[in-house]
XYZ file of C-alpha atoms in Angstrom:
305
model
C 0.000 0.000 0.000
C 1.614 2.876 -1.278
C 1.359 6.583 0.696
C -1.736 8.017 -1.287
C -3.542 4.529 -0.077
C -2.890 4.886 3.507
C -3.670 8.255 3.912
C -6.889 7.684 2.170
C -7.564 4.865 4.209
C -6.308 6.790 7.265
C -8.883 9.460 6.645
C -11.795 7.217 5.567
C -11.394 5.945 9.234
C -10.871 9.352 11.011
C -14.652 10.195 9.182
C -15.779 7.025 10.565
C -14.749 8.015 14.142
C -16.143 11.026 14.120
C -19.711 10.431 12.623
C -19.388 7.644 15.641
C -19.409 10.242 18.042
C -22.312 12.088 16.447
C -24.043 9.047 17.037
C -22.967 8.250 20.194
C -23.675 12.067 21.584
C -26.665 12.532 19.130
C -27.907 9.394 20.973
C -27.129 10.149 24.265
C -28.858 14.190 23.842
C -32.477 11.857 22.659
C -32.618 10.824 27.174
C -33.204 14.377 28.853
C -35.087 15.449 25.158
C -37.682 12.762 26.143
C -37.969 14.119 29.485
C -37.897 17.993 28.789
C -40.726 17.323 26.279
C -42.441 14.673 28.956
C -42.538 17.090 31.830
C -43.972 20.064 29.653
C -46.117 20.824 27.267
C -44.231 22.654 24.596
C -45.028 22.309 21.289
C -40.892 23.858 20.544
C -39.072 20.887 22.630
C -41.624 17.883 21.127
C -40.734 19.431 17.478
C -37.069 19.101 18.610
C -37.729 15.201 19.983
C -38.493 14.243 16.673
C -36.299 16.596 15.485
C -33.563 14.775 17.351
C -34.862 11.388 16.605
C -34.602 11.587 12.865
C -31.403 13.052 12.980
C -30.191 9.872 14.798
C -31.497 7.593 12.614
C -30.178 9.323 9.608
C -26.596 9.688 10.980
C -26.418 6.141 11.893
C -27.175 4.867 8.389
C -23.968 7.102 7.752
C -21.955 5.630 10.342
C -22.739 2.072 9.126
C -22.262 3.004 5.619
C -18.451 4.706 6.752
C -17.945 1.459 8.571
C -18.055 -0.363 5.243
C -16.230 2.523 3.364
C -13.504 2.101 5.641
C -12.954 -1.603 5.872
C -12.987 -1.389 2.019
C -10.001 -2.472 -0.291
C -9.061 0.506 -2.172
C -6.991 -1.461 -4.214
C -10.748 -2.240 -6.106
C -12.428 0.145 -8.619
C -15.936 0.849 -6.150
C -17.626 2.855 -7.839
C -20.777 1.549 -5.767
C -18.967 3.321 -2.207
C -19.344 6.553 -3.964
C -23.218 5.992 -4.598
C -23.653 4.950 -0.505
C -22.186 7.960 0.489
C -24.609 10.101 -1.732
C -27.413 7.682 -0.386
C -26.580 8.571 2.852
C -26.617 12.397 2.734
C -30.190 12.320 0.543
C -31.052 10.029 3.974
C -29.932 12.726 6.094
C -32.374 14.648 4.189
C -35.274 12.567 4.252
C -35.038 12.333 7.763
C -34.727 16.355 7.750
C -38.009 17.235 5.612
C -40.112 14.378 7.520
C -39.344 16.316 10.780
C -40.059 19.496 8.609
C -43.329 18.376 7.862
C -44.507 17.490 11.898
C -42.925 20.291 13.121
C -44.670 22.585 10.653
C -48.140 21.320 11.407
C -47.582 21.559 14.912
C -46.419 24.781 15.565
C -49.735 26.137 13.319
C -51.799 23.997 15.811
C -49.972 25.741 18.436
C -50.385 29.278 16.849
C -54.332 28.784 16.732
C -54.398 27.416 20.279
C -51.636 28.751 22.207
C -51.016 27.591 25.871
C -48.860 28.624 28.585
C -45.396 26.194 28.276
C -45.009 24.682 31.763
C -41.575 23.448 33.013
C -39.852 25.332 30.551
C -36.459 25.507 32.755
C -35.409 22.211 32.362
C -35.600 22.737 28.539
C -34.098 25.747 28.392
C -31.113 24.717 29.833
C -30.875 21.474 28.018
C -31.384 23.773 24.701
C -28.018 26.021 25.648
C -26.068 22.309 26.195
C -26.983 21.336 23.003
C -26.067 24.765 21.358
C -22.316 24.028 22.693
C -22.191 20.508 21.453
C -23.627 20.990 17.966
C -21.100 24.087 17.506
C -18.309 22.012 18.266
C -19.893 18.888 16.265
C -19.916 21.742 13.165
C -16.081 22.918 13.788
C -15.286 19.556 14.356
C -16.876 18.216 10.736
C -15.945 21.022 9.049
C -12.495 20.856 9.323
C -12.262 17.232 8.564
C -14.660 18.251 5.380
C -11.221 20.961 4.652
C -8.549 18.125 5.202
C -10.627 15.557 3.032
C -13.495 16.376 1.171
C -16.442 13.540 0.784
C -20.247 13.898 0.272
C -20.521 12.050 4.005
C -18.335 14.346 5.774
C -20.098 17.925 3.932
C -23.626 16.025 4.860
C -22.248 16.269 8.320
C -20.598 19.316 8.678
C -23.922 21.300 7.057
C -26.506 18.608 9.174
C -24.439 20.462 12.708
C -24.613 23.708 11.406
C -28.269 23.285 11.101
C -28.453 21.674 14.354
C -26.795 24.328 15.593
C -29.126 26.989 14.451
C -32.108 24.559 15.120
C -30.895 24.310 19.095
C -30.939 28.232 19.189
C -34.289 28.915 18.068
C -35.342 26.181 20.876
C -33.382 27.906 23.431
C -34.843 31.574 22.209
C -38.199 30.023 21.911
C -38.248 28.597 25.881
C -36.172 31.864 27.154
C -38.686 33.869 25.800
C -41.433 31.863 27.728
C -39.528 32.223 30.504
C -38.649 35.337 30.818
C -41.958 36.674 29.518
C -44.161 34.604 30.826
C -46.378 37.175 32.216
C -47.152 38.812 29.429
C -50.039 37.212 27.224
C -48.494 36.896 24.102
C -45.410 35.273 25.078
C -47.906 32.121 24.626
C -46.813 32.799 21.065
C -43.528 32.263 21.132
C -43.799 28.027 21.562
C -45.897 28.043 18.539
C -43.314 30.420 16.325
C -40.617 28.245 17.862
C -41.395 25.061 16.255
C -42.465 26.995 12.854
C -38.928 28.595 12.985
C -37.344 25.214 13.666
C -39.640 23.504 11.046
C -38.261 25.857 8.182
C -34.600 25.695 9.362
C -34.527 21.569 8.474
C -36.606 22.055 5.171
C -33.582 24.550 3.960
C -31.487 22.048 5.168
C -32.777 19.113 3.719
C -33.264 21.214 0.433
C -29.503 21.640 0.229
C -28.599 18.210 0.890
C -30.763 17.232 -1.604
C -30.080 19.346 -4.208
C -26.304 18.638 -3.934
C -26.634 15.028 -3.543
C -29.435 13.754 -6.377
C -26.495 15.067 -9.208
C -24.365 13.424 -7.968
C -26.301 9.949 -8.570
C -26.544 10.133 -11.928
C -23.057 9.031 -13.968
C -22.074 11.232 -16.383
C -18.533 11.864 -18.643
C -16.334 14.316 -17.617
C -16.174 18.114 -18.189
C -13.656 19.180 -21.406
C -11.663 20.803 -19.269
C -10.483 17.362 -17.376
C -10.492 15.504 -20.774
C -8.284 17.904 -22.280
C -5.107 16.558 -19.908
C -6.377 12.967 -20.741
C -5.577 13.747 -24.210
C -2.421 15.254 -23.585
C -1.125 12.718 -21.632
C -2.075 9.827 -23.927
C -0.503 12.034 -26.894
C 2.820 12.203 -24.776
C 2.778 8.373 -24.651
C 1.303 7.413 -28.259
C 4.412 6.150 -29.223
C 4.572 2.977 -26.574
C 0.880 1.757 -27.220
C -1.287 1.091 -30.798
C -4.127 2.681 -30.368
C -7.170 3.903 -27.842
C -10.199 2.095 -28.003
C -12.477 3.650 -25.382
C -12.297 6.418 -22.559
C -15.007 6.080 -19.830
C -15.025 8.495 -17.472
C -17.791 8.828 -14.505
C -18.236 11.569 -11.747
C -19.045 10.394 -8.090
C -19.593 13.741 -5.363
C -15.587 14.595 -5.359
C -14.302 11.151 -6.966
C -13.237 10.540 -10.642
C -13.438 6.868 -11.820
C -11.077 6.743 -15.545
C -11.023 3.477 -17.854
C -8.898 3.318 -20.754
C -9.091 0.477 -23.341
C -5.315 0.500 -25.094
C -4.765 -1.860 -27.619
C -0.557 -2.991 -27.632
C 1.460 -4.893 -29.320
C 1.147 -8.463 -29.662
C 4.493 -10.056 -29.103
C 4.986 -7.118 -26.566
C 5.768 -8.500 -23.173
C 3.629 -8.378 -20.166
C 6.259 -6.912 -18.398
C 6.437 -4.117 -20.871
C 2.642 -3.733 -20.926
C 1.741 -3.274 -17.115
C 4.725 -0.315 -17.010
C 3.181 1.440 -19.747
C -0.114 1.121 -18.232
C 1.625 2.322 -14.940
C 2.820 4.983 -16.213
C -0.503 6.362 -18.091
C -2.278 6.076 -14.755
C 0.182 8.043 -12.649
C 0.261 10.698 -15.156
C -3.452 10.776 -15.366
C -3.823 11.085 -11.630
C -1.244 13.507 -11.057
C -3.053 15.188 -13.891
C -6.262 15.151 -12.774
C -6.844 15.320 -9.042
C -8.880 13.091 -7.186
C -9.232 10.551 -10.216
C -8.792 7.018 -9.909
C -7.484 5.200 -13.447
C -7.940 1.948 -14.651
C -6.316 0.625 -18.038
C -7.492 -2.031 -19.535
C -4.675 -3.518 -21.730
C -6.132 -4.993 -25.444
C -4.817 -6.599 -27.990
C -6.140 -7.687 -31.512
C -9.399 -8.378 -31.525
C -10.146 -7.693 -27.876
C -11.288 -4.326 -28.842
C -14.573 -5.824 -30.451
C -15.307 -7.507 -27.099
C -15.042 -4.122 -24.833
């Protein structure tokens, strides 16, 4: 395993770690949320239990779906791993608009019948926890997202960020309660809460979506990453026949390249596999974040690819 290899694989597994932890502490956040909302009546901190409950689900399916990306050979041409990892971020957003949907519906119930939030304390502090976790959950993902981009680790950097925000509004929504309380339209603010915190998760399930459903479709490559494809094939044109095929295919940040090159046949296999060497490095260097394949031909193997 050469150095590129290991520090992929070292990364892969530093991702998997840390979307561990999200579980872990998105997990263990779900025990006073179920009380908070138990012991009251707001309509804010039930919108953030299911809130909170999707969010776990959906960040587990990530975890598991790391797990697998990590333990992978990367030695093998997966384009499939590529597809999970998009899978998991439109899951993230599934889970997101769901939540979106309850949250919505019960903060307008809330709006035509307000009610005085009881045991709001409790909540309120629990909301100004979560505010420090998520923020350092969002650092945290963000600036593994900067070492090592991946669709997994920008799905979790963005999913805190909205957390973040999402743990705010709660906190402004019961502090408002609680400090206003006497006044007869702070009743309000529970119901405006959970709409808040509703729209929050549709925007960010919007632009997980968005960014994520491209990304599932294959597709060749731009011109301007063909163009040193070309070049580099020209500079070697001399050591191989001719080029059958070029298949190229986008997945979120990885590019998968095949070449079909038809060579010589009373070349020797030893000769053959350096050539092919060589094309791939230059390719990769060439193109960043591409993974290269060549597929070696020889006469009448071309009708056959």
């Amino acid at each position: 395993m050469n150095n590129e290899e290991t520090n992929a694989s070292t990364e892969a597994l530093q991702r998997e770690r840390l979307v561990l932890l999200a579980v872990i502490s998105t997990f263990l956040s779900l025990i006073p949320t179920v009380y908070a909302a138990i012991i009251s009546n707001s309509m804010t901190l039930i919108a953030d239990l299911l809130r909170c409950s999707t969010e776990f689900m959906a960040i587990l399916v990530s975890w598991i779906i790391l797990k697998k990306v990590a333990r992978s050979d990367v030695k093998r041409f997966n384009y499939g791993f590529g597809k999970l990892e998009q899978l998991s971020c439109m899951t993230v957003g599934a889970a997101l608009f769901v939540t979106f949907l309850l949250c919505f519906v019960s903060g307008i119930r809330r709006l035509v019948a307000p009610e005085v939030v009881l045991n709001a304390g409790f909540g309120f502090g629990l909301a100004v926890l979560s505010v420090v976790g998520n923020s350092f959950l969002w650092i945290t993902n963000y600036r593994s997202f900067a070492r090592h981009a991946s669709p997994v680790s920008d799905a979790q950097w963005r999913l805190f960020r909205a957390k973040t925000a999402a743990t705010m509004v709660v906190a402004l929504s019961l502090g408002a309660g609680l400090f206003f309380g006497s006044v007869g339209w702070s009743m309000y603010f529970d119901g405006l809460g959970s709409i808040l915190l509703s729209l929050f998760m549709l925007w960010s399930a919007y632009a997980l979506v968005s960014s994520s459903v491209p990304d599932l479709i294959d597709c060749a490559l731009e011109e301007s990453l063909q163009v040193p494809i070309r070049e580099t094939l020209r500079r070697h044109q001399n050591e191989y026949l001719q080029v059958y095929t070029v298949r190229s295919r986008r997945t979120g940040k990885r590019i998968f390249i095949e070449l079909f090159i038809s060579f010589a046949p009373l070349q020797t296999f030893a000769k053959v596999n350096d050539i092919a060497r060589n094309i791939r490095n230059d390719i990769q260097a060439a193109v960043k974040g591409s993974e290269v394949v060549v597929v070696p031909l020889v006469d009448g193997d071309e009708q056959r690819s």
